[in-house]
mmCIF file of C-alpha atoms in Angstrom:
data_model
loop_
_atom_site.group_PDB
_atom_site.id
_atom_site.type_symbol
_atom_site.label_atom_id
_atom_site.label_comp_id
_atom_site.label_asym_id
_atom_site.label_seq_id
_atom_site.Cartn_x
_atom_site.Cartn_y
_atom_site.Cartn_z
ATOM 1 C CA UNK A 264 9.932 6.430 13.432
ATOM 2 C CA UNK A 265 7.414 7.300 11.439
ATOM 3 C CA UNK A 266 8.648 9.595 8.248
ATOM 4 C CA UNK A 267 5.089 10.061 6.489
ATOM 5 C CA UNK A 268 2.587 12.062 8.580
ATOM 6 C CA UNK A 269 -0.964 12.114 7.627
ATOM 7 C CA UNK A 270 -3.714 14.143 8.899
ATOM 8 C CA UNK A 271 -6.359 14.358 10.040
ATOM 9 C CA UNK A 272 -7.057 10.224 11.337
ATOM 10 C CA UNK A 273 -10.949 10.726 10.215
ATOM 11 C CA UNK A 274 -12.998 13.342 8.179
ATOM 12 C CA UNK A 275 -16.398 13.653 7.408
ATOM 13 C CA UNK A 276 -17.628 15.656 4.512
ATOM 14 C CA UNK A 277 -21.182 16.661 3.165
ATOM 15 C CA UNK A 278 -21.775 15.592 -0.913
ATOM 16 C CA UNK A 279 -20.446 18.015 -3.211
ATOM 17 C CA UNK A 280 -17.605 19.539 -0.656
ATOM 18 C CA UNK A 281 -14.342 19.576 -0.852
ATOM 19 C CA UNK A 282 -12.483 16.841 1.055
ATOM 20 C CA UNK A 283 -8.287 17.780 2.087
ATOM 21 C CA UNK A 284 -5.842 15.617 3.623
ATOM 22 C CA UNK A 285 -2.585 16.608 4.274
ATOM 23 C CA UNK A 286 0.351 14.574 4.666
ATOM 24 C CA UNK A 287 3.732 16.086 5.573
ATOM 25 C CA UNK A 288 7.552 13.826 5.480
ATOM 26 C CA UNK A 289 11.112 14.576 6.958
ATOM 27 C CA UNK A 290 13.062 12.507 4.242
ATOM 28 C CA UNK A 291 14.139 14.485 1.599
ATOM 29 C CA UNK A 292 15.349 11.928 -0.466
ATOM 30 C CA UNK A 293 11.913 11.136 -1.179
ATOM 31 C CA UNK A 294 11.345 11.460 -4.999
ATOM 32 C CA UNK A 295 7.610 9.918 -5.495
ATOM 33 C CA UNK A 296 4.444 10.466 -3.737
ATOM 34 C CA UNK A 297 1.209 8.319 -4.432
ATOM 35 C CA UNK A 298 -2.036 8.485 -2.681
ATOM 36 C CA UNK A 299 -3.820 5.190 -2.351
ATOM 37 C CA UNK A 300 -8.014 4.614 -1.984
ATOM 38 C CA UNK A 301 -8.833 1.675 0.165
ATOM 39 C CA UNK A 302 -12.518 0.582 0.600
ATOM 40 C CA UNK A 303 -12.917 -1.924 3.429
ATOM 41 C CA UNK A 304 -11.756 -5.524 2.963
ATOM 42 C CA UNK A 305 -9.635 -4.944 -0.125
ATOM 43 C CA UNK A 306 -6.679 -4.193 -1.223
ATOM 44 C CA UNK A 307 -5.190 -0.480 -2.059
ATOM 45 C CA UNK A 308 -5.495 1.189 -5.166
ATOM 46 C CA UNK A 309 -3.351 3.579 -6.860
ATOM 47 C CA UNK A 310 -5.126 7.005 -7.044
ATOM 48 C CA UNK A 311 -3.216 9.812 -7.986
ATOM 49 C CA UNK A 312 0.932 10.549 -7.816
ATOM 50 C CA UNK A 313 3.354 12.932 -7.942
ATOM 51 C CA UNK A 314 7.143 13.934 -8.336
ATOM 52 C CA UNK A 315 8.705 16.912 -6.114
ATOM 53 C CA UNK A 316 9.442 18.763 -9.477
ATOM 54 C CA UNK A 317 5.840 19.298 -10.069
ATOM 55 C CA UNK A 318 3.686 21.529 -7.402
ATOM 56 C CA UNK A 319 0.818 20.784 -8.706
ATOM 57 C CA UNK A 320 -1.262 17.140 -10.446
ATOM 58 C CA UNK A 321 -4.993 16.890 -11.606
ATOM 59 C CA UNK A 322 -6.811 14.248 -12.565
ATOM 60 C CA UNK A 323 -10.150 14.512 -12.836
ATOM 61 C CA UNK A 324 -11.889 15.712 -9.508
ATOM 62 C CA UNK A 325 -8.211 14.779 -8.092
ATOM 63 C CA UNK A 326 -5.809 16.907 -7.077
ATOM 64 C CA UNK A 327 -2.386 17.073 -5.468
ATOM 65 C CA UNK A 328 -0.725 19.580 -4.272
ATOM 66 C CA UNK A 329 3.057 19.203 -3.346
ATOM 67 C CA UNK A 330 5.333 22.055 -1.109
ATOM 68 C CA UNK A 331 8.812 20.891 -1.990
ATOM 69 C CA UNK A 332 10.187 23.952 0.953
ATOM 70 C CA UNK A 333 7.565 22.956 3.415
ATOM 71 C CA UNK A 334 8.400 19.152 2.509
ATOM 72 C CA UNK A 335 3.970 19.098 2.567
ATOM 73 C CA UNK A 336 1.917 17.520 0.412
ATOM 74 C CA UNK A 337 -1.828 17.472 -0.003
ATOM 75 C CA UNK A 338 -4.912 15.269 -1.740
ATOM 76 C CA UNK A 339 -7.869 17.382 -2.906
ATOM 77 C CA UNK A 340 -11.241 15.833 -3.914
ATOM 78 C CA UNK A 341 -13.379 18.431 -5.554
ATOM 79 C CA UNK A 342 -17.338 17.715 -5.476
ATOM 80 C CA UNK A 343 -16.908 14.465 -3.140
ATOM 81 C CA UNK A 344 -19.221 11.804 -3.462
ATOM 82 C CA UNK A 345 -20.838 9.413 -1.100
ATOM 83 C CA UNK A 346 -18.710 7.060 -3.221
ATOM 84 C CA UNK A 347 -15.660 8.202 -2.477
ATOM 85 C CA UNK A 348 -15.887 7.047 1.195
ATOM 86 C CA UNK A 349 -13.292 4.956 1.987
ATOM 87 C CA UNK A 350 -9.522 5.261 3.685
ATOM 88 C CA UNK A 351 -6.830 7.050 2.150
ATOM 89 C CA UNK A 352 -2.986 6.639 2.065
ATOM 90 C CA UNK A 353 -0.321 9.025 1.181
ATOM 91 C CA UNK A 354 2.720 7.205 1.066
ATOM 92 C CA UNK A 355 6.278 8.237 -0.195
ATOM 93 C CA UNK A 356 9.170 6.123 -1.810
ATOM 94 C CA UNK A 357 12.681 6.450 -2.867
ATOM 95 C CA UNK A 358 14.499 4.807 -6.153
ATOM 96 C CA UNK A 359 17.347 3.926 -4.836
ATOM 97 C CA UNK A 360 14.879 1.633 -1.831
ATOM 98 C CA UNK A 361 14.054 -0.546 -4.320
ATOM 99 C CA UNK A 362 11.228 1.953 -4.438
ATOM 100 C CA UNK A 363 9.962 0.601 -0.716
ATOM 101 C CA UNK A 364 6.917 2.573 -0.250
ATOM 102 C CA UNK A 365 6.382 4.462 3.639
ATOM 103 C CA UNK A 366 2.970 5.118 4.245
ATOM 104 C CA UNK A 367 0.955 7.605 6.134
ATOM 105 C CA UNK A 368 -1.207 6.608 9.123
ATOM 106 C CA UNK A 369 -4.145 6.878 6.566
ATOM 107 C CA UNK A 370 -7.397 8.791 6.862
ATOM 108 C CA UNK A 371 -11.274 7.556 7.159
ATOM 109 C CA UNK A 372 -13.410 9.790 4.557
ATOM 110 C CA UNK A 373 -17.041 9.596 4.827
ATOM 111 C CA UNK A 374 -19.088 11.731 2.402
ATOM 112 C CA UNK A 375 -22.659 11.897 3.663
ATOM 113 C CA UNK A 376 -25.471 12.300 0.921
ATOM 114 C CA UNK B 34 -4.128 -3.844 -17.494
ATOM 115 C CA UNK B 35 -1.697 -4.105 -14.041
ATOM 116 C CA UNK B 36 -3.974 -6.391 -12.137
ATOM 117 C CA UNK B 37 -2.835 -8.472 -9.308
ATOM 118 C CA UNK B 38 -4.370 -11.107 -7.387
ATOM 119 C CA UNK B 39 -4.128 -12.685 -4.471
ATOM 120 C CA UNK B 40 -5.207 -16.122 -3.509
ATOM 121 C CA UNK B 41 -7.464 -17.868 -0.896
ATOM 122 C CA UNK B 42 -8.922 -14.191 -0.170
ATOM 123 C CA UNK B 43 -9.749 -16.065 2.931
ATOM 124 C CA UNK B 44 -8.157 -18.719 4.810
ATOM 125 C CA UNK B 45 -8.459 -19.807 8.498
ATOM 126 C CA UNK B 46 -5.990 -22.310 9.785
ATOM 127 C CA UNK B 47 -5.360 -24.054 13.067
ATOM 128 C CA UNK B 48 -2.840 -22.879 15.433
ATOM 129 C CA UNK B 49 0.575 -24.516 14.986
ATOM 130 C CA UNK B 50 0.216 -25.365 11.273
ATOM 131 C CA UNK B 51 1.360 -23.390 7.980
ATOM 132 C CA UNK B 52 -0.822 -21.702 5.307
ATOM 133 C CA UNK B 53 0.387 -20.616 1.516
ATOM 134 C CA UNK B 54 -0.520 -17.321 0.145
ATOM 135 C CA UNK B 55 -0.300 -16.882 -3.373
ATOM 136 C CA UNK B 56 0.166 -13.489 -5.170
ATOM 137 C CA UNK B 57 -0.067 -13.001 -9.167
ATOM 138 C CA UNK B 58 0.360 -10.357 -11.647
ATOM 139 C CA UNK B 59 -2.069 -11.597 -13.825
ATOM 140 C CA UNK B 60 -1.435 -9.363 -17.183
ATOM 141 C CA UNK B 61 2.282 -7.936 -16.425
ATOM 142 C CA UNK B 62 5.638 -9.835 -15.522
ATOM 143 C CA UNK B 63 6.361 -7.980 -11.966
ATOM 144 C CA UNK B 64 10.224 -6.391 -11.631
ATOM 145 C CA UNK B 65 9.579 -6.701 -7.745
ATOM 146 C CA UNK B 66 6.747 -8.192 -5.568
ATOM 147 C CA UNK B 67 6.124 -6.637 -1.637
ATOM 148 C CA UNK B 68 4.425 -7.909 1.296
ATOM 149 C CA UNK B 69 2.437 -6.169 3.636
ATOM 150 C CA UNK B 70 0.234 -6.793 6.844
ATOM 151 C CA UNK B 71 -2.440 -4.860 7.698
ATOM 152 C CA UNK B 72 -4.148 -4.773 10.982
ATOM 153 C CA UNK B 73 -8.237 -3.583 11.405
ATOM 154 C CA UNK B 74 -7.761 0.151 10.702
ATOM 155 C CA UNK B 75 -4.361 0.494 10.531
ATOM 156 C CA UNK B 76 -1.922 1.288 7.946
ATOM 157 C CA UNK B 77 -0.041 -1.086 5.728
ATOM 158 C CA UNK B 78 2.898 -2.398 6.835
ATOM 159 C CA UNK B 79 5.943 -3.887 4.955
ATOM 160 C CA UNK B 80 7.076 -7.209 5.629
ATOM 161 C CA UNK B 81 9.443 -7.890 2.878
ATOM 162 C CA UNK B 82 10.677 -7.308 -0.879
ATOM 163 C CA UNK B 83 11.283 -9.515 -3.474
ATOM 164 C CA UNK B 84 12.722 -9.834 -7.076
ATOM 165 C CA UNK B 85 12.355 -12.850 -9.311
ATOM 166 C CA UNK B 86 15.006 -15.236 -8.503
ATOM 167 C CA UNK B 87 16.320 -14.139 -5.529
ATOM 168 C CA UNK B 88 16.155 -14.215 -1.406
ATOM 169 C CA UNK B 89 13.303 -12.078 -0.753
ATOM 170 C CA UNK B 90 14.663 -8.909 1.460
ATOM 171 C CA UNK B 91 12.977 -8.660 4.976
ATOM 172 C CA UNK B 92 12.306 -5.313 6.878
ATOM 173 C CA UNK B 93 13.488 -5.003 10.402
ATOM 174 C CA UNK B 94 11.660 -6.942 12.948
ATOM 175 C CA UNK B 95 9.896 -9.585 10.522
ATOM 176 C CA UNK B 96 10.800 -13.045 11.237
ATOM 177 C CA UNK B 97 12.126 -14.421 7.799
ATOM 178 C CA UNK B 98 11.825 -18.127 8.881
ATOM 179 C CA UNK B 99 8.281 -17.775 9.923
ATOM 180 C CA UNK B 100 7.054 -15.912 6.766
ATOM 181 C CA UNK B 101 8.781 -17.557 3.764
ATOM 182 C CA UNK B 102 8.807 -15.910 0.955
ATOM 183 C CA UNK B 103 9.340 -17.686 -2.689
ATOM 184 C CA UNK B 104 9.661 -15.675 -6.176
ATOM 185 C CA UNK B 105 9.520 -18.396 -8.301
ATOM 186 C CA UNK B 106 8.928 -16.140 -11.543
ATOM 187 C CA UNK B 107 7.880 -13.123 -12.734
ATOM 188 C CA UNK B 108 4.179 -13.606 -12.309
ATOM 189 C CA UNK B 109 4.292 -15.583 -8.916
ATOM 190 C CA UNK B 110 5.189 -15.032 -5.685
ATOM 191 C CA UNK B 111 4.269 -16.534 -2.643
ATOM 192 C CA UNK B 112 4.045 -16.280 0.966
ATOM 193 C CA UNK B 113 4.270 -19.038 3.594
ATOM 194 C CA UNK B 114 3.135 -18.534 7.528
ATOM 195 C CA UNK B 115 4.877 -21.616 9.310
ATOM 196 C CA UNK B 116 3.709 -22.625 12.896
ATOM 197 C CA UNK B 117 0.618 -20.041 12.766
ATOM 198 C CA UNK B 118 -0.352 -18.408 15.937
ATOM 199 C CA UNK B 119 -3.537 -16.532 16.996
ATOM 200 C CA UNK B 120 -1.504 -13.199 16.747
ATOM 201 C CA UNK B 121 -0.916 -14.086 13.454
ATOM 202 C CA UNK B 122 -4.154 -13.558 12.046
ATOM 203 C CA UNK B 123 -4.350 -10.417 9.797
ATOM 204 C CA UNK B 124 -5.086 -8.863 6.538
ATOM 205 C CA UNK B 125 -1.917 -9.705 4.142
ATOM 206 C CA UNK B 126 -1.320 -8.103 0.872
ATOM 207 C CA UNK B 127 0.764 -8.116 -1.828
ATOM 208 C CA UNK B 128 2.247 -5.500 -4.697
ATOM 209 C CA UNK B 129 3.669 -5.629 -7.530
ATOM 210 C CA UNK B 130 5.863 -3.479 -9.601
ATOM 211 C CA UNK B 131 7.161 -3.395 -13.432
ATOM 212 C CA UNK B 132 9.221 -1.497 -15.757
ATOM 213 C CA UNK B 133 9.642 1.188 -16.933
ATOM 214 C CA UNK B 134 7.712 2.158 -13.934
ATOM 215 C CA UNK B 135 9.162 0.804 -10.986
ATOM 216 C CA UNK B 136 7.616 3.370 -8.519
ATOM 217 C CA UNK B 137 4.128 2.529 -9.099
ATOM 218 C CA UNK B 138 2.901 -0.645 -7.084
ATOM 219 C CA UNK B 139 -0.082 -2.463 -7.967
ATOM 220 C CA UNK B 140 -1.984 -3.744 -5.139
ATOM 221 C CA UNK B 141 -3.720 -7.329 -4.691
ATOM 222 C CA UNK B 142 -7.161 -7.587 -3.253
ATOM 223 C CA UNK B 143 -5.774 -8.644 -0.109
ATOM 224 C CA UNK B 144 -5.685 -12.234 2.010
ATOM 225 C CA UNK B 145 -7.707 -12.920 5.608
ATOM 226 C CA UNK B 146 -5.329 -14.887 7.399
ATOM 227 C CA UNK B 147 -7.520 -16.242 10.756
ATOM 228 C CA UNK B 148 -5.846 -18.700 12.780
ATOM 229 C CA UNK B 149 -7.882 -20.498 15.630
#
């Protein structure tokens, strides 16, 4: 069963855009939320995270938003850069799972120039 | 600083015999250490846990005596595919975790595991 949704699979974005990806979960117990960058052949890399007391994180051209009621959260990349192609993860975890991560399905940016 | 490595970053192995995967925190002494599989555009999935010193903890459907799993200390942990098989072959990587930030995993670079 899969308990972190992420959509959509693939999304293709022109340079300076915005770029969204949404990722919804049915676990409640949840209690941190980290989005992951993965270019092809490595490994993933921590991008941006949040806690379900905050709605909303920036960092830099980052930005999460998080719907505690709608049990929704969301990555934003302002001004997206060919760069910034690559997959990205949403993924949840719980403390008290020895902080097990469950990730989304991920989703294949591509920022054309 | 929190940078983990992973080593051969390739490795391709004959059916039938075993290959060693090691996994480092190179500037941090890792809490907990995590294994994942990852298959050609697919997402990461979690073969086991482990904490320094102790039996590694193995999710559902992952074969414990096939994919050994040794924490020897807080910087090292490794990963052992015994009897290799074709279906096998896949992108393995590790994580590790510290305090007082247990939540955030650090990723390796990732392991090619071909076996012919």
């Amino acid at each position: 069963q899969q308990q972190v949704k992420q959509s959509p699979q693939s999304l293709i974005v022109q340079k300076g855009g915005i770029s969204i990806i949404n990722c919804a979960y049915e676990n409640t117990a949840f209690d941190y939320f980290p989005w992951y960058q993965q270019f092809p052949g490595k490994g993933p890399a921590l991008l941006i995270a949040i806690r379900p007391d905050v709605s909303e994180k920036k960092e830099g051209r980052f930005t999460i938003s998080f719907n505690k009621s709608a049990k929704q959260f969301s990555l934003h990349i302002m001004d997206s850069q060919p760069g910034d192609s690559a997959t990205y993860f949403c993924a949840a975890t719980i403390g008290s799972s020895n902080y097990k991560l469950t990730f989304g399905k991920g989703t294949l940016l591509t920022v054309n120039p | 600083g929190a940078v983990v490595s992973q080593h051969p970053s390739r490795v391709i192995c004959k059916s039938g015999t075993s290959v060693k995967i090691e996994c480092r925190s190179l500037d941090f002494q890792a809490t907990t250490m995590f294994w994942y599989r990852q298959f050609p555009k697919q997402s990461l999935m979690l073969m086991a846990t482990s904490n320094e010193g102790s039996k590694a903890t193995y999710e559902q459907g992952v074969e414990k005596d096939k994919f050994l799993i040794n924490h020897a200390s807080l910087t090292l942990s490794t990963l052992t595919v015994t009897s290799a098989h074709p279906e096998d072959s896949s992108f393995y990587i590790c994580s590790a975790s510290r305090m007082p930030r247990p939540y955030e995993q650090y990723f390796g670079p990732g392991t090619r595991l071909t076996v012919t």
